[in-house]
N, CA, C and O atoms as a Tinker XYZ file with bonds, in Angstrom:
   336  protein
     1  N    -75.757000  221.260000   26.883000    73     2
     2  CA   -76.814000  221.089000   27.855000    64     1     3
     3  C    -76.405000  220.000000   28.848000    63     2     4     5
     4  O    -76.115000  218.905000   28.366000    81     3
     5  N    -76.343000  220.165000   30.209000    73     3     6
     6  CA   -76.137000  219.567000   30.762000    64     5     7
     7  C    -77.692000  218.706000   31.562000    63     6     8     9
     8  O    -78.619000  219.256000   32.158000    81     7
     9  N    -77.476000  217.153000   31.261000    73     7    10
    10  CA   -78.848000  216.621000   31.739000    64     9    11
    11  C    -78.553000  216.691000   33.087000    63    10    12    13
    12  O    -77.336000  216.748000   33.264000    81    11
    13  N    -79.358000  216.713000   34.349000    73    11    14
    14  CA   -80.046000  216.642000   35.381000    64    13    15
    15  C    -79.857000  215.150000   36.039000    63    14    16    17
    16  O    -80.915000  214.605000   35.726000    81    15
    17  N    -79.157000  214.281000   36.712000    73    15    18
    18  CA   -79.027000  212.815000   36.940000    64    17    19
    19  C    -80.935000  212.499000   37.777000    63    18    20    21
    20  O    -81.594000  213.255000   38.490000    81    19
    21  N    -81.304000  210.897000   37.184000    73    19    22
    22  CA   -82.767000  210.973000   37.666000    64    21    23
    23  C    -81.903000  210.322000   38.662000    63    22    24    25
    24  O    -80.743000  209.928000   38.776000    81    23
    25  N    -83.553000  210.421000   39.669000    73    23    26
    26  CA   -84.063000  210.214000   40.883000    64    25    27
    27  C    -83.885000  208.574000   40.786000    63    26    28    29
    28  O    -84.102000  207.932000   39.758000    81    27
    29  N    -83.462000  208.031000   42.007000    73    27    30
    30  CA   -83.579000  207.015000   42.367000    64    29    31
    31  C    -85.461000  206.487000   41.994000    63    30    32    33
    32  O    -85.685000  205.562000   41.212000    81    31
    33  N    -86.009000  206.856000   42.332000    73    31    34
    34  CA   -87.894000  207.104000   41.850000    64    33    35
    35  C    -87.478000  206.917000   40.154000    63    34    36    37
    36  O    -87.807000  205.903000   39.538000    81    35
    37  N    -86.709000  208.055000   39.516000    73    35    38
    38  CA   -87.174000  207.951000   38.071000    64    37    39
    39  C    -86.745000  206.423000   37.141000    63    38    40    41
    40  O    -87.090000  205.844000   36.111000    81    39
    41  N    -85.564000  206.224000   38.522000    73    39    42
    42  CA   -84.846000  204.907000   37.562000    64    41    43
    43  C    -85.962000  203.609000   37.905000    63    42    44    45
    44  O    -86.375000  202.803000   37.071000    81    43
    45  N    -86.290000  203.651000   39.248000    73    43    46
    46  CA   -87.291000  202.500000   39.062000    64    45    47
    47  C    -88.750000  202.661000   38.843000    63    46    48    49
    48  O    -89.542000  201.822000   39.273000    81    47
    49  N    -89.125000  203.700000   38.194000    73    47    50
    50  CA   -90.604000  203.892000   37.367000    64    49    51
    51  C    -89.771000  203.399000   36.146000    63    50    52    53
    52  O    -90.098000  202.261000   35.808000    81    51
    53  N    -88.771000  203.961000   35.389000    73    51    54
    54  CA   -88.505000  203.105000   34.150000    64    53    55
    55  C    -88.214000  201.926000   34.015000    63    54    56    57
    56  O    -88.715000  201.413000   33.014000    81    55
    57  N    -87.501000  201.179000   34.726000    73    55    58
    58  CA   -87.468000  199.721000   35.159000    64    57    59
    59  C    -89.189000  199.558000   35.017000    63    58    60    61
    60  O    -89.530000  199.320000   33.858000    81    59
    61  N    -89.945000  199.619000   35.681000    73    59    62
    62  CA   -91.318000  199.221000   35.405000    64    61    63
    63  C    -91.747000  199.498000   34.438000    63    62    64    65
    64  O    -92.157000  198.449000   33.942000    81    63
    65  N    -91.939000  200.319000   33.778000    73    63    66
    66  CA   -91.768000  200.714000   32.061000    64    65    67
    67  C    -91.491000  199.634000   30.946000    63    66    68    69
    68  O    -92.016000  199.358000   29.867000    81    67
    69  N    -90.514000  199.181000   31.627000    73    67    70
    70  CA   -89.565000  198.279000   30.710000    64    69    71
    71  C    -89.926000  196.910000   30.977000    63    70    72    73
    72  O    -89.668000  195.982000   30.211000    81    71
    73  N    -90.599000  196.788000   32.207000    73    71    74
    74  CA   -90.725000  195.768000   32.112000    64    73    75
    75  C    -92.557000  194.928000   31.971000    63    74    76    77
    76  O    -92.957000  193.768000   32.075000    81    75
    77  N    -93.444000  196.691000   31.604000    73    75    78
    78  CA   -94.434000  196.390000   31.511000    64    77    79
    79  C    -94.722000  196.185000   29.974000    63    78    80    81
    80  O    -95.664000  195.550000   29.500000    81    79
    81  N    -93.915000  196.721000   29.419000    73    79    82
    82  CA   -93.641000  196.906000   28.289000    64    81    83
    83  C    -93.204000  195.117000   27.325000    63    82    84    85
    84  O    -93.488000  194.543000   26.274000    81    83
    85  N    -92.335000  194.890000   28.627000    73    83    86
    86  CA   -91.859000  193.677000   27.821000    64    85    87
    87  C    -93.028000  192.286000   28.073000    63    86    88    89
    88  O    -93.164000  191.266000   27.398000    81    87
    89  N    -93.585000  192.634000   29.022000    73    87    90
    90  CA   -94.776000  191.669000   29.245000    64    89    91
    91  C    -95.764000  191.394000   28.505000    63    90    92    93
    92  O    -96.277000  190.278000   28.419000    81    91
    93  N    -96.263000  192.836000   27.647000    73    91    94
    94  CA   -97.235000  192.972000   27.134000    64    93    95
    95  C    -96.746000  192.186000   25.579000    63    94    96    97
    96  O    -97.541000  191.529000   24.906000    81    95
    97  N    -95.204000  192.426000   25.173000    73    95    98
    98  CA   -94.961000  191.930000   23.958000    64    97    99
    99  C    -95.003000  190.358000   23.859000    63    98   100   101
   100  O    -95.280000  189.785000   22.805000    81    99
   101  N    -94.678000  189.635000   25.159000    73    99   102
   102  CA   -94.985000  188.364000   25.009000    64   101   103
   103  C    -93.951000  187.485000   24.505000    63   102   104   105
   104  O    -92.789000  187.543000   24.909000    81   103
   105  N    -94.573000  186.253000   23.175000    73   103   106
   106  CA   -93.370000  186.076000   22.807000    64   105   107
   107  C    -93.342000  186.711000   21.065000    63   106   108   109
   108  O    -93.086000  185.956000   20.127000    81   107
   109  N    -93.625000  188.081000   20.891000    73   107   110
   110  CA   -93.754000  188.678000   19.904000    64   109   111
   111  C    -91.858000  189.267000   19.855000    63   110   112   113
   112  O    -91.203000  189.643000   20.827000    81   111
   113  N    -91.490000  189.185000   18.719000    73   111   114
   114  CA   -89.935000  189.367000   18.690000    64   113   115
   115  C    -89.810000  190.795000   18.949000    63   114   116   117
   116  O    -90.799000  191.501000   18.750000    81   115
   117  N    -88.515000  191.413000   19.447000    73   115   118
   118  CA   -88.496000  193.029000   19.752000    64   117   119
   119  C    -88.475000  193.231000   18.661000    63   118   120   121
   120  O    -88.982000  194.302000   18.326000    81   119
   121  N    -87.828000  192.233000   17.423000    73   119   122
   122  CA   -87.701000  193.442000   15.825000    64   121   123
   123  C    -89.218000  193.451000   15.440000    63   122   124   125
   124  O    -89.519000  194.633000   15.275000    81   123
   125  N    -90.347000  192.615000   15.217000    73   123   126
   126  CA   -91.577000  193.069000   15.004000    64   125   127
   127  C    -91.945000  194.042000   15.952000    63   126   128   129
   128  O    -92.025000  195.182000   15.492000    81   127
   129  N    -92.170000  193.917000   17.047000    73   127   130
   130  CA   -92.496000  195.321000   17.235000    64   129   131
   131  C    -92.092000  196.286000   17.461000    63   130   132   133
   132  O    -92.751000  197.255000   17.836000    81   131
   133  N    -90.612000  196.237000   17.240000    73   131   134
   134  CA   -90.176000  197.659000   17.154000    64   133   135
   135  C    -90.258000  198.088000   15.709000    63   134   136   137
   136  O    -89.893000  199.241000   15.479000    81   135
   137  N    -90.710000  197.295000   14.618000    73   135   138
   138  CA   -91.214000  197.681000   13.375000    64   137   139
   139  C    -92.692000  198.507000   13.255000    63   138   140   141
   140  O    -93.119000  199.374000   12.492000    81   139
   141  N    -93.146000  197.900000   14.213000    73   139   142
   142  CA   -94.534000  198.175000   14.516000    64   141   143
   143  C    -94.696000  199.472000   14.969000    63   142   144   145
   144  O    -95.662000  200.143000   14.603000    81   143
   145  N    -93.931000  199.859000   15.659000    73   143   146
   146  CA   -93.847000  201.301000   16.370000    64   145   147
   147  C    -93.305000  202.114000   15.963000    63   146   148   149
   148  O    -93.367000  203.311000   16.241000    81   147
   149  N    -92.389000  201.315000   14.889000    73   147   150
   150  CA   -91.621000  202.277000   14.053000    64   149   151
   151  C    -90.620000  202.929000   15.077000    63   150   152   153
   152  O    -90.561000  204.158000   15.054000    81   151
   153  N    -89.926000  202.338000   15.860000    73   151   154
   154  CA   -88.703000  202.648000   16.481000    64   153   155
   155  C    -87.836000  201.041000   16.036000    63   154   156   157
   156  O    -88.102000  199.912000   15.623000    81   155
   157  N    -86.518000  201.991000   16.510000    73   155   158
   158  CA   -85.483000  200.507000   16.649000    64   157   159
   159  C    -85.517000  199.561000   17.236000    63   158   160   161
   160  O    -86.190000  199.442000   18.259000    81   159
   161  N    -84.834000  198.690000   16.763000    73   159   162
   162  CA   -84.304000  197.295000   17.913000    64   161   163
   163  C    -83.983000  197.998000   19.360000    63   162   164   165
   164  O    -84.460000  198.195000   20.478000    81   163
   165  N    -82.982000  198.203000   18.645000    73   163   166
   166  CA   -81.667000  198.925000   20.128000    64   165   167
   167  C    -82.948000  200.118000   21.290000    63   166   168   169
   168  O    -82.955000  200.040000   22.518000    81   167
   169  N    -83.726000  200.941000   20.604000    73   167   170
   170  CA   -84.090000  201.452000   21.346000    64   169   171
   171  C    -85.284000  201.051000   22.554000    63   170   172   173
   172  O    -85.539000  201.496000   23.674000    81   171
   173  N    -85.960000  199.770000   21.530000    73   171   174
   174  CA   -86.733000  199.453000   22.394000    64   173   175
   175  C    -86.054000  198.292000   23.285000    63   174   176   177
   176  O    -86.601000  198.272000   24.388000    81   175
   177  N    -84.951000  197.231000   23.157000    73   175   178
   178  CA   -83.981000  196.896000   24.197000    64   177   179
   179  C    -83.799000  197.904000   25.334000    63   178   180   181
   180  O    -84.246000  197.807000   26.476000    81   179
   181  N    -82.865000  199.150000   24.673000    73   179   182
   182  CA   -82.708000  200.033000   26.130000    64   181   183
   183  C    -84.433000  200.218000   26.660000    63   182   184   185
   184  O    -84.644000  199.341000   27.498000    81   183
   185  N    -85.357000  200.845000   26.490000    73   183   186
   186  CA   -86.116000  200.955000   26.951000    64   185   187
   187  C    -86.936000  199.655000   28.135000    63   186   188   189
   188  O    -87.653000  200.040000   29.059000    81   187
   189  N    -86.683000  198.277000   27.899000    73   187   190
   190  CA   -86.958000  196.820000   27.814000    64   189   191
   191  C    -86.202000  196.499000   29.438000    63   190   192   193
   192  O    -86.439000  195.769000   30.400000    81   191
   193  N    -85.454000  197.248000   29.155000    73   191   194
   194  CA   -84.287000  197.152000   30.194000    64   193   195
   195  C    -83.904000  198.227000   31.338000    63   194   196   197
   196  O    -83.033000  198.189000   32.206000    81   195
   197  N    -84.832000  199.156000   31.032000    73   195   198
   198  CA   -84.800000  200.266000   31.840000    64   197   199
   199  C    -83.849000  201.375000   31.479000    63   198   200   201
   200  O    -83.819000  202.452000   32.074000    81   199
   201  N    -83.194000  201.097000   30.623000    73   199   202
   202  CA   -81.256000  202.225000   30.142000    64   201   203
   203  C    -82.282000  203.148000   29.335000    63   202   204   205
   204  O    -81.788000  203.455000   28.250000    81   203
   205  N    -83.234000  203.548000   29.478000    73   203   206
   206  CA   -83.645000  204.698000   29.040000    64   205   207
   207  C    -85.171000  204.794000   29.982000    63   206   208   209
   208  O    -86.191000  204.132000   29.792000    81   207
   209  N    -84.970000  205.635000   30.821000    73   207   210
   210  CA   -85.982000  205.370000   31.865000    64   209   211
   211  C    -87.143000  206.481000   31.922000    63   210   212   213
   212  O    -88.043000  206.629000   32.750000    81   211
   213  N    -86.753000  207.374000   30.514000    73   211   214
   214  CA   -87.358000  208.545000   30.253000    64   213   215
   215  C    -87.981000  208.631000   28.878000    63   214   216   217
   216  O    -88.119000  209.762000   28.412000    81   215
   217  N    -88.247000  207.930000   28.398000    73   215   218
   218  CA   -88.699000  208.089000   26.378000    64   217   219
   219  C    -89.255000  208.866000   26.334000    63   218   220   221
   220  O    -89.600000  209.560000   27.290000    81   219
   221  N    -89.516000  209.004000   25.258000    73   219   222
   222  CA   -90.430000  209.972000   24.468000    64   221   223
   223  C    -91.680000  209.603000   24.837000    63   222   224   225
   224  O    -91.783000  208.398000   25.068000    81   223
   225  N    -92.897000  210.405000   24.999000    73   223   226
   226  CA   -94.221000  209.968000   25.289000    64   225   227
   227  C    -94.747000  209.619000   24.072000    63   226   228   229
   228  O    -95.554000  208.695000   24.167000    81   227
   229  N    -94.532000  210.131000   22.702000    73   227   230
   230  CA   -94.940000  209.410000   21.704000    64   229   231
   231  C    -94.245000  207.921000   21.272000    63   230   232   233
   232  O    -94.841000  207.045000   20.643000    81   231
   233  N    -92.653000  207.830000   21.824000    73   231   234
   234  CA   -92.427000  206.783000   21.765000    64   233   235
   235  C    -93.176000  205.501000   22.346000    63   234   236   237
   236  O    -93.570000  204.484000   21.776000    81   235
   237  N    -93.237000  205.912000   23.712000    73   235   238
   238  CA   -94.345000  204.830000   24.515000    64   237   239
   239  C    -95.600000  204.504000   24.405000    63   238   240   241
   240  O    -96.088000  203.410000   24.685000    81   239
   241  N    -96.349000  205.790000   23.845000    73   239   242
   242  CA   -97.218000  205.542000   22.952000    64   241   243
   243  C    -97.757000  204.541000   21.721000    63   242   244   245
   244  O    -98.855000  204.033000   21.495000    81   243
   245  N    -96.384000  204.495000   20.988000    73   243   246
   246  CA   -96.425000  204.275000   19.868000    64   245   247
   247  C    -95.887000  202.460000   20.290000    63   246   248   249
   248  O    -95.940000  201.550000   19.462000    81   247
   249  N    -95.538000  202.339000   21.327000    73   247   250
   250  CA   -94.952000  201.216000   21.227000    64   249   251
   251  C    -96.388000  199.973000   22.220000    63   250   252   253
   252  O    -96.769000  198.826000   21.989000    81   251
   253  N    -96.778000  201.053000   23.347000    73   251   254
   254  CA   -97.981000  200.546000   24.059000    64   253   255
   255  C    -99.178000  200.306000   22.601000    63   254   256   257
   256  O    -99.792000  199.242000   22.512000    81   255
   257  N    -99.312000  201.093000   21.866000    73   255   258
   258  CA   -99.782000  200.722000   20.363000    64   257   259
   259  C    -99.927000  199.210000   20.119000    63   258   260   261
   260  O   -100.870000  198.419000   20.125000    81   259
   261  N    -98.500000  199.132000   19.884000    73   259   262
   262  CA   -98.314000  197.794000   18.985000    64   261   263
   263  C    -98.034000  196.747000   19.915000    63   262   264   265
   264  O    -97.734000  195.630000   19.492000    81   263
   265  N    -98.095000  196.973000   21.055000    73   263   266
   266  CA   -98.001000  195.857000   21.731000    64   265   267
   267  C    -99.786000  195.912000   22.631000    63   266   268   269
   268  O   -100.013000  195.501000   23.769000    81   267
   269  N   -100.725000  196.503000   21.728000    73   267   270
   270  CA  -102.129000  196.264000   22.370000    64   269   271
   271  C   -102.394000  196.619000   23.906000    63   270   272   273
   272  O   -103.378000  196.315000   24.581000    81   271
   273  N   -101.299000  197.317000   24.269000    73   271   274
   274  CA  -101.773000  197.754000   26.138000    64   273   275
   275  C   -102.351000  199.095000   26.059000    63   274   276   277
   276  O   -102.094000  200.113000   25.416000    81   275
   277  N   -103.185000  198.763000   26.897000    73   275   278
   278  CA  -103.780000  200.626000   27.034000    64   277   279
   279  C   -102.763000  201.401000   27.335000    63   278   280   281
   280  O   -101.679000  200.956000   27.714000    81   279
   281  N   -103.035000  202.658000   27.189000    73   279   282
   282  CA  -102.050000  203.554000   28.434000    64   281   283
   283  C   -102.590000  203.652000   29.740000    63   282   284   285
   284  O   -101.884000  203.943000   30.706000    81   283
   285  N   -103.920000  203.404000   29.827000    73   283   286
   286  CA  -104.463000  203.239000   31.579000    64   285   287
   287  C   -103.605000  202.442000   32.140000    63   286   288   289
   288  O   -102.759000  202.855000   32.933000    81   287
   289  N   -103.729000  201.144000   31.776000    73   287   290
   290  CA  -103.355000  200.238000   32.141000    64   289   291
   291  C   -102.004000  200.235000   32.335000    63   290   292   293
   292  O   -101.614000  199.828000   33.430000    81   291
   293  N   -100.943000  200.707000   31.279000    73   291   294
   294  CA   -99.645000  200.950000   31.562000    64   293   295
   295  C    -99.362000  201.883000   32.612000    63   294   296   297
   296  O    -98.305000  201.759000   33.230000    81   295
   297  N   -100.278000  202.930000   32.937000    73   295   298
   298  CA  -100.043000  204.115000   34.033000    64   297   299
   299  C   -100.019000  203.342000   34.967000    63   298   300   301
   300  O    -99.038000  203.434000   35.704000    81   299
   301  N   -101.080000  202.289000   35.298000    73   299   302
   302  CA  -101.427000  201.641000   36.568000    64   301   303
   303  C    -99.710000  200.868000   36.824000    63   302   304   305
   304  O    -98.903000  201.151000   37.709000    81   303
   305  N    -99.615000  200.161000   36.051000    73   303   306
   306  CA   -98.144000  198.939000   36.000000    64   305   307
   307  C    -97.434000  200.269000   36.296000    63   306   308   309
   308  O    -97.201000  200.182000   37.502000    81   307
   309  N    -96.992000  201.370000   35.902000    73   307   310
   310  CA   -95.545000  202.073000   36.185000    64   309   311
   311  C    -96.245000  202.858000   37.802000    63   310   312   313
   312  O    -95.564000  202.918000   38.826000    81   311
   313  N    -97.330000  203.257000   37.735000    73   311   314
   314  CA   -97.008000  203.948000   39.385000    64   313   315
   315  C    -97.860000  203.359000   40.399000    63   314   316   317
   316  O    -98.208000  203.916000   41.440000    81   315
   317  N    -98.362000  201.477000   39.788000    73   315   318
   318  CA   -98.695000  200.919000   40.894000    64   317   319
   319  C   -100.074000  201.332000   41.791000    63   318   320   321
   320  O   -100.653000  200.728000   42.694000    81   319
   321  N   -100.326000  202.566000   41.171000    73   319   322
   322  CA  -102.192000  202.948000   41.580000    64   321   323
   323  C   -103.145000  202.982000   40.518000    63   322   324   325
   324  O   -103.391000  203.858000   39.690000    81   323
   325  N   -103.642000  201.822000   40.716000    73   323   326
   326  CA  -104.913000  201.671000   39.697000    64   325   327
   327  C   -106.010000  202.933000   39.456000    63   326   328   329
   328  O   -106.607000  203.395000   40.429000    81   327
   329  N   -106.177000  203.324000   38.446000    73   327   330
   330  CA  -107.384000  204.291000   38.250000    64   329   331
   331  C   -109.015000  204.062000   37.641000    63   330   332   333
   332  O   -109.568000  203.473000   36.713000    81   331
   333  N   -109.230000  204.584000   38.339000    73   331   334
   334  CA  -110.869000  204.443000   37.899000    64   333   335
   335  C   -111.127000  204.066000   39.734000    63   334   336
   336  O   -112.257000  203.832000   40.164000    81   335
């Protein structure tokens, strides 16, 4: 299978991802909550960092979870238009 290269757009919605992501964790260590979410170290780094600018929606899920952010609220931080 050959992947599709993202969009200049997709790389910096994941950059915001990563970095709404890392805000919300605070100074909570990545290995607790990537225990918490039940993903890896490494994956939630790449994710942290933008090198995966596409996760899994249950991953982000699962990780907006344990780090207490809504997903409203995370929608708003990655495309910058508040809802409601």
């Amino acid at each position: 299978m050959v992947r599709v290269p993202l969009t200049e757009a997709e790389r910096e919605r994941g950059e915001r991802l990563g970095a709404a992501l890392r805000a919300a964790r605070g100074s909570r260590s990545m290995a607790e909550v990537a225990l918490e979410a039940g993903v890896s170290v490494e994956t939630l780094r790449k994710i942290e960092t933008g090198r995966i600018p596409t996760p899994a929606f249950f991953t982000v899920v699962a990780l907006a979870d344990a780090v207490g952010l809504p997903l409203d609220t995370l929608r708003d931080a990655i495309t910058g238009v508040p809802t409601g």
